[in-house]
Amino acid sequence: MLDKLKKKIDEIFAQSPSPEAVKKAIAEGQVWKSIFRHGYPDTPRNRVMAVLSNVFLHLHPVKARHSGVKMSYTWCMGGLSFFLFLNLTVTGILLMFYYRPTAEYAYYDIVALREHVPLGIMREIHRWGAHAMVIAVWLHMFRVFMTGSYKPPREFNWVIGVILLVITLLLSFTGYLLPWDQLAMWAITVGTNMARATPFMGYEGPGASMIQIGGVHLVNGGSDIHFALLGGHFVSEATLIRFYVLHCVVVPIVAATLMAIHFWRVRKDGGISGPL
Amino acid sequence: MLDKLKKKIDEIFAQSPSPEAVKKAIAEGQVWKSIFRHGYPDTPRNRVMAVLSNVFLHLHPVKARHSGVKMSYTWCMGGLSFFLFLNLTVTGILLMFYYRPTAEYAYYDIVALREHVPLGIMREIHRWGAHAMVIAVWLHMFRVFMTGSYKPPREFNWVIGVILLVITLLLSFTGYLLPWDQLAMWAITVGTNMARATPFMGYEGPGASMIQIGGVHLVNGGSDIHFALLGGHFVSEATLIRFYVLHCVVVPIVAATLMAIHFWRVRKDGGISGPL
Amino acid sequence: MHYILDAIDFVLQPWSYFLFSVIAFWAMIKYREKWTEPAFAVKLLWGAIGAIVFSMVYSVHFREIASLPDNVPIFLMVFSVGFFTWLSFRQGVLNDRRIAQGQPPIEKETSDKKVYVWPDLVYIEFIATVVAGVVLLIWSLCLHAPLEQAATPAWTPNPSKAPWYFLGLQEMLVYYDPWLAGVVFPTLIIVGLMAIPYIDKNPKGAGYYTFNERKLAIIPFLFGFFILWVTLIFLGTFMRGPGWNFFGPYENWDLHKVVVLNNVNLSEYIWVRILGIGLPSNFLLREIWGFLAVGFYLIGLPPLLTKKIPLLQELLEKMGVVRYGILIFLFLSMAALPIKMVLRWLINLKYIVAIPEIFFNI
Amino acid sequence: MHYILDAIDFVLQPWSYFLFSVIAFWAMIKYREKWTEPAFAVKLLWGAIGAIVFSMVYSVHFREIASLPDNVPIFLMVFSVGFFTWLSFRQGVLNDRRIAQGQPPIEKETSDKKVYVWPDLVYIEFIATVVAGVVLLIWSLCLHAPLEQAATPAWTPNPSKAPWYFLGLQEMLVYYDPWLAGVVFPTLIIVGLMAIPYIDKNPKGAGYYTFNERKLAIIPFLFGFFILWVTLIFLGTFMRGPGWNFFGPYENWDLHKVVVLNNVNLSEYIWVRILGIGLPSNFLLREIWGFLAVGFYLIGLPPLLTKKIPLLQELLEKMGVVRYGILIFLFLSMAALPIKMVLRWLINLKYIVAIPEIFFNI
């Protein structure tokens, strides 16, 4: 056994393997093969395998229309929206570690983030990224419209895209409250006041007064959709925890799920659109 | 125009369509087709399309080995683990709405959950589901081992499975702290004390005392991995928010990503294993 | 300079702002061959930059508003929407010329050629990611995220504005009640957007930029996007001050500005001013004219229009009753906002139907 | 009854518990043909249930511990691991018989037949989901989640136990220091598990249950899973009380139980007791015997074993040096726990290498 080992070591040194040989040995060893399934060299087969055998790359087809790859056609806005979403996920998680969603801490945690972290720009990246994502999603939609890319067979993917637009705005809107400053509180107050006027479901909405049993109004200020949204009659601590959970978990999960469907359907519908 | 409408309505009533005709009209209309791509009838083609054209079902292959479908072979433990994960996600989100991760509220929010919610069993489902998931993952791994299903080409998927096992334990462990009662605090204290003894990185670990500059120990009680994990010298409010974010966002995201890869590779490696 | 600023403030009113927007929109469609020329576009760009620099330099008020950190994205939006509008029209115009000469659109030339996603597309994505990351990083280093005083229910800022992307909806509140402006219209916008692929049965223009082949789809969509969304956001940001009163872009936001509101309901117009017999006490009777107007608008107008306009006639033939009906309904809903705006400006109309008893005002 | 419980408490010690486990494990492997018979398995099941009922009825202490809500999953685990062990061995034994007769394993018969996932597999998944959901719901309705007093650093409960699935690691702390039991060994467990597919080059036994074809893989894996994980969890739950002292399963947890700890380091054994010359002051010299022992174990033992045991010789040929080396290292790491356990019980050995100065104790 020891002799064998010695011999093996001697052999290895005798060969004095070139970097290429090491690379090859790794790329053709069991570990590499079991992970990547295909070799390293740049052959058409490996180019195909790189996409097919990677769960992230397989969002793409193996080949794409040359016209669809051009930036002048796609403006890269769909990809940019996705990039910003990932970016916001990462910075958002980092921010969560420094933030407690209660009325007495929320604002001061944000202040601490600004005051005590040297060169701290997590919140900046998160906030500007969020604004940029809203714009990127609009422009993506604008591009898809202008190229008629919603036409059959892509109708339903446009519908999912519209839902994702709404989700993006909801994400931005729910996040707006979290710094718990005047800007946040009153923007959300203005935005959520609309809910009071929801027909039948808001107590200041048309039809709500018709929903009554024996003269008792079922939809009142303490039972309508506005109350359910805020967890109270006005924006308060109960609203903060609700928006926090919606912003940090619920809406992102919905968004990620819909994105998976969106990307999947782009592929199933024949990749990036192009003239027939 | 009005005449046309009237005629159309007359026509519709004249035909007095059967439920089947309505079903067919829906299943062959543009909206249905754009969503599902395939018709409703139970033909082999539609069975294939049902899997291929649905992003969730396409985790499956179109066809599977008959032996691999049997419960005596798979014990359904992989699926059960996934089901429990989804279950824990949903109940976990609901619990988040009633929970504030700060030392003064955490415990009393849990008490309130027990005292004020009639028939409230969210926490029960979440806790027992978590225990059950640990067991299900073990048994899934046990099954995969006993059937030799880690053998080529499935080597790397076994590796991912091992990581998912660790992730499952981490999820359970980080969640254990959140009720912020004595059980939670001291179980986590016992568990995290190990970190102090990490070689080179914990201040009570071997080698840590060697890392010094001019007699100043760089790894001490306030700079080691144990401190980083807890956000302090012992389990405290800083630990609570850390574990909360890890439990609610970070580890689940990692878990979901790895699961996606895991399922994807099951397919790419030829579906559920079986004798060659 | 002072006089120029004052003149602009004087000229700009809600109605004139809207009018100028519509004229600009019309010109954009009409003279697309002209302004999509790169040389002309550069002039436009310099004009826009010049206007902003001019405003920033000569108006302290404008500078203050424009440099609020949360308003910076609005400039980003305006410029990027402008640029990409130009880009899409440019490519559309070029393709239309080719099509007119019997050639296929330019995208067709390379659409049959397939490239490997790895590395060709992944490479582009990688570069775009890096560029976007760097831009975001620089932006974040240069501009602090805003943080005002701690939230308190005790003091309401004036104006209280929604986040910038919802300012179009907030502007709608001037003309419609919350149940319409805040609930029904947003829902209809979403539903309408979703319905587009099912309504637009035009098989042409899929997968390439074109204008001529898809006029009927592009014009209403862009009208909604530009006139009823983007310009209203701009208006809401720069020209709505305390009390949601209208201010010129260079006009200081005077907390005590009094705007005379002499808006009148349709019921009063007809029962009191025209018929001269006073308002009936039964609110259904009182609002009978409003109901008739709305009913005619939604039910009577579509067949009438269809009969009179050959283009619509043709559309009906092509699309079938259901699709056509949905299209007309969505179109009338979209037109409801500008119609109410014009009615407000022309005859100070407040509500068409006004039943505050059950919060049912239109 | 009292006497039986006392006798069991008297017999059960860490060493005897371990011994009984190993014997049971050996019997499980040896007599697999016997106990996988359904009739015999039912007897075993009734035996296990009988033992638990007996314990619950006659021991208040056991009942108290067993009915802690967080200990209920342990019963679930023990019974399900037991059941599925039976199921896998049963199918393995049946297949082995078939293979001995030259037939393919039973899975082979249907493995070439393909079924449509929709609806065949999806249907099974749906049923399993519903059943699992209902079970979870009933469990949650019947058993409250535990909630003790609010957390306070002021009062440490005794015993302080980790969550149940980590009790195996906590038990290891009795024999090894935290850096090994809490960091190095867990890491090696994870790495070792990951390495399995790259070490086990046996091409047989992929995709069906078998024992005979994969003895060398199954026995060490199950030894680790059953003896070094599951039984240690059971031990940690029911037989570790205040101060992490060992108690019989029916013995009351006496807070004041004193256990005489007379454990001795290897260095003291050799320098003081055998050589009789006292401990050297230099700690490297002092621990020289420990280093030699550990060094021999990790470096000297593998070639020796390989030379002496033909089976290992054969493995080395088949696997190549690198794989074989990793296998032996992982195997020795796994064996380190039972070896230290036995040394502790036999000669009260505390540390093999003891350098508390730098927290380096083995």
Coordinates of C-alpha atoms in Angstrom, one line a residue, chain C residues 3-225:
Chain C
Y3 CA -41.5 87.2 -17.2
I4 CA -41.0 84.0 -19.2
L5 CA -41.5 81.9 -16.0
D6 CA -44.6 83.8 -15.1
A7 CA -45.9 83.5 -18.6
I8 CA -45.5 79.8 -18.6
D9 CA -47.2 79.6 -15.2
F10 CA -50.0 81.7 -16.5
V11 CA -50.5 79.6 -19.7
L12 CA -50.3 76.3 -18.0
Q13 CA -53.6 75.3 -16.5
P14 CA -55.0 71.8 -16.2
W15 CA -56.9 72.2 -19.5
S16 CA -54.1 73.8 -21.4
Y17 CA -51.6 71.2 -20.1
F18 CA -54.0 68.5 -21.3
L19 CA -54.5 70.3 -24.6
F20 CA -50.8 70.6 -25.2
S21 CA -50.3 67.0 -24.4
V22 CA -52.9 65.9 -26.8
I23 CA -51.5 68.1 -29.5
A24 CA -48.0 66.8 -28.9
F25 CA -49.4 63.2 -29.1
W26 CA -51.2 64.0 -32.3
A27 CA -48.0 65.5 -33.7
M28 CA -46.0 62.5 -32.6
I29 CA -48.3 60.2 -34.6
K30 CA -48.6 62.5 -37.6
Y31 CA -45.0 63.6 -38.0
R32 CA -43.4 60.3 -37.1
E33 CA -41.4 60.2 -40.3
K34 CA -39.8 63.5 -39.3
W35 CA -39.0 63.2 -35.7
T36 CA -37.6 59.7 -35.9
E37 CA -34.8 61.0 -37.9
P38 CA -31.8 60.8 -35.6
A39 CA -30.7 64.4 -36.3
F40 CA -34.1 65.7 -35.4
A41 CA -34.3 63.5 -32.3
V42 CA -31.0 64.8 -31.0
K43 CA -32.5 68.3 -31.3
L44 CA -35.5 67.2 -29.3
L45 CA -33.3 65.7 -26.7
W46 CA -31.3 68.9 -26.4
G47 CA -34.5 70.8 -26.2
A48 CA -35.8 68.7 -23.3
I49 CA -32.5 68.9 -21.5
G50 CA -32.4 72.7 -22.1
A51 CA -35.9 73.1 -20.8
I52 CA -35.0 71.3 -17.6
V53 CA -31.7 73.1 -17.1
F54 CA -33.5 76.4 -17.7
S55 CA -36.1 75.5 -15.2
M56 CA -33.6 74.3 -12.6
V57 CA -31.5 77.4 -13.0
Y58 CA -34.1 80.1 -13.0
S59 CA -36.7 78.7 -10.6
V60 CA -35.8 77.9 -7.0
H61 CA -39.2 76.3 -6.6
F62 CA -38.8 73.9 -9.5
R63 CA -35.3 73.0 -8.4
E64 CA -36.5 72.2 -5.0
I65 CA -39.3 69.9 -6.2
A66 CA -37.2 68.3 -8.9
S67 CA -34.4 67.5 -6.5
L68 CA -36.5 65.6 -4.0
P69 CA -34.8 62.2 -4.0
D70 CA -38.1 60.4 -4.7
N71 CA -38.7 62.6 -7.8
V72 CA -35.5 61.7 -9.5
P73 CA -37.0 58.4 -10.8
I74 CA -39.6 60.5 -12.6
F75 CA -36.9 62.1 -14.7
L76 CA -35.4 58.7 -15.3
M77 CA -38.9 57.5 -16.4
V78 CA -39.6 60.5 -18.6
F79 CA -36.3 60.3 -20.4
S80 CA -36.3 56.5 -20.8
V81 CA -39.9 56.4 -22.0
G82 CA -39.0 59.2 -24.4
F83 CA -35.9 57.4 -25.7
F84 CA -37.6 54.0 -26.1
T85 CA -40.6 55.6 -27.8
W86 CA -38.2 57.1 -30.3
L87 CA -36.5 53.8 -30.7
S88 CA -39.6 51.8 -31.3
F89 CA -41.0 54.4 -33.7
R90 CA -37.7 54.7 -35.5
Q91 CA -37.7 50.9 -36.1
G92 CA -41.4 50.9 -36.9
V93 CA -41.0 53.7 -39.5
L94 CA -38.0 51.9 -41.1
N95 CA -39.9 48.7 -41.3
D96 CA -43.0 50.4 -42.7
R97 CA -40.9 51.8 -45.5
R98 CA -39.5 48.3 -46.2
I99 CA -43.0 46.8 -46.1
A100 CA -44.3 49.6 -48.5
Q101 CA -41.6 48.5 -50.9
G102 CA -42.7 44.9 -50.6
Q103 CA -39.7 43.9 -48.5
P104 CA -40.0 42.0 -45.2
P105 CA -39.3 43.8 -41.9
I106 CA -35.7 44.1 -40.9
E107 CA -36.1 41.6 -38.0
K108 CA -37.0 39.0 -40.6
E109 CA -33.5 39.0 -42.1
T110 CA -32.0 37.5 -39.0
S111 CA -35.0 35.8 -37.4
D112 CA -34.4 32.5 -39.2
K113 CA -30.8 32.5 -38.2
K114 CA -30.5 30.8 -34.8
V115 CA -27.7 31.5 -32.4
Y116 CA -26.6 29.4 -29.4
V117 CA -28.0 30.9 -26.2
W118 CA -24.8 29.8 -24.5
P119 CA -22.7 31.8 -25.0
D120 CA -24.3 34.4 -27.3
L121 CA -27.4 35.4 -25.3
V122 CA -25.9 34.7 -21.9
Y123 CA -23.0 36.9 -22.8
I124 CA -25.3 39.9 -23.5
E125 CA -27.3 39.2 -20.4
F126 CA -24.1 39.2 -18.4
I127 CA -22.9 42.5 -19.8
A128 CA -26.3 44.1 -19.2
T129 CA -26.3 42.8 -15.6
V130 CA -22.9 44.3 -15.0
V131 CA -23.9 47.7 -16.5
A132 CA -27.2 47.8 -14.6
G133 CA -25.4 46.9 -11.4
V134 CA -22.8 49.6 -11.8
V135 CA -25.4 52.3 -12.7
L136 CA -27.5 51.3 -9.7
L137 CA -24.4 51.4 -7.5
I138 CA -23.4 54.9 -8.6
W139 CA -26.9 56.2 -8.2
S140 CA -27.0 54.8 -4.7
L141 CA -23.7 56.3 -3.8
C142 CA -24.7 59.7 -5.1
L143 CA -28.2 60.0 -3.8
H144 CA -29.4 59.3 -0.3
A145 CA -32.7 57.6 0.2
P146 CA -35.1 60.0 1.7
L147 CA -36.1 59.8 5.3
E148 CA -38.4 62.4 6.8
Q149 CA -39.5 62.8 10.4
A150 CA -40.9 59.8 12.3
A151 CA -44.5 58.9 11.4
T152 CA -47.1 60.6 13.5
P153 CA -50.8 60.6 13.0
A154 CA -50.9 64.0 14.7
W155 CA -49.6 66.1 11.7
T156 CA -50.7 65.6 8.1
P157 CA -48.3 66.9 5.5
N158 CA -49.9 69.1 2.8
P159 CA -49.9 67.9 0.0
S160 CA -50.1 64.3 0.9
K161 CA -49.1 62.5 -2.2
A162 CA -49.2 58.8 -3.1
P163 CA -46.0 57.1 -4.4
W164 CA -45.2 58.7 -7.8
Y165 CA -46.4 55.7 -9.9
F166 CA -49.9 56.2 -8.5
L167 CA -50.1 59.9 -9.1
G168 CA -52.1 59.3 -12.2
L169 CA -54.8 57.7 -10.1
Q170 CA -54.6 60.5 -7.5
E171 CA -55.1 63.0 -10.3
M172 CA -58.2 61.1 -11.4
L173 CA -59.7 61.8 -7.9
V174 CA -60.1 65.5 -9.0
Y175 CA -62.6 64.4 -11.6
Y176 CA -64.1 61.1 -10.2
D177 CA -65.0 59.9 -6.7
P178 CA -62.7 57.3 -5.0
W179 CA -64.9 54.4 -5.8
L180 CA -64.4 55.1 -9.5
A181 CA -60.9 56.7 -9.5
G182 CA -59.5 54.4 -6.9
V183 CA -61.2 51.1 -7.4
V184 CA -63.2 50.7 -10.6
F185 CA -60.9 52.5 -13.1
P186 CA -57.7 50.8 -11.8
T187 CA -59.6 47.4 -12.1
L188 CA -60.7 48.3 -15.6
I189 CA -57.1 49.3 -16.5
I190 CA -55.8 45.9 -15.4
V191 CA -58.6 44.0 -17.0
G192 CA -58.3 46.1 -20.2
L193 CA -54.6 45.4 -20.4
M194 CA -55.2 41.7 -19.9
A195 CA -57.9 41.7 -22.6
I196 CA -55.6 43.2 -25.3
P197 CA -54.4 40.0 -26.8
Y198 CA -57.9 38.6 -27.0
I199 CA -59.4 41.7 -28.6
D200 CA -56.6 42.5 -31.1
K201 CA -57.2 39.9 -33.7
N202 CA -54.9 41.6 -36.3
P203 CA -52.5 38.9 -37.3
K204 CA -50.0 41.4 -38.7
G205 CA -47.2 43.0 -36.8
A206 CA -46.3 40.1 -34.5
G207 CA -42.6 40.0 -33.8
Y208 CA -41.4 43.2 -35.3
Y209 CA -41.7 47.0 -35.0
T210 CA -44.3 48.6 -37.2
F211 CA -46.8 51.4 -37.0
N212 CA -48.8 51.3 -40.2
E213 CA -49.9 47.7 -39.8
R214 CA -51.2 48.2 -36.3
K215 CA -52.5 51.8 -36.1
L216 CA -55.7 50.9 -34.4
A217 CA -53.9 49.0 -31.6
I218 CA -51.0 51.4 -31.1
I219 CA -52.8 54.7 -31.0
P220 CA -55.3 53.9 -28.2
F221 CA -52.6 52.1 -26.2
L222 CA -50.2 55.0 -26.4
F223 CA -52.9 57.5 -25.7
G224 CA -53.6 55.7 -22.5
F225 CA -50.0 55.3 -21.6

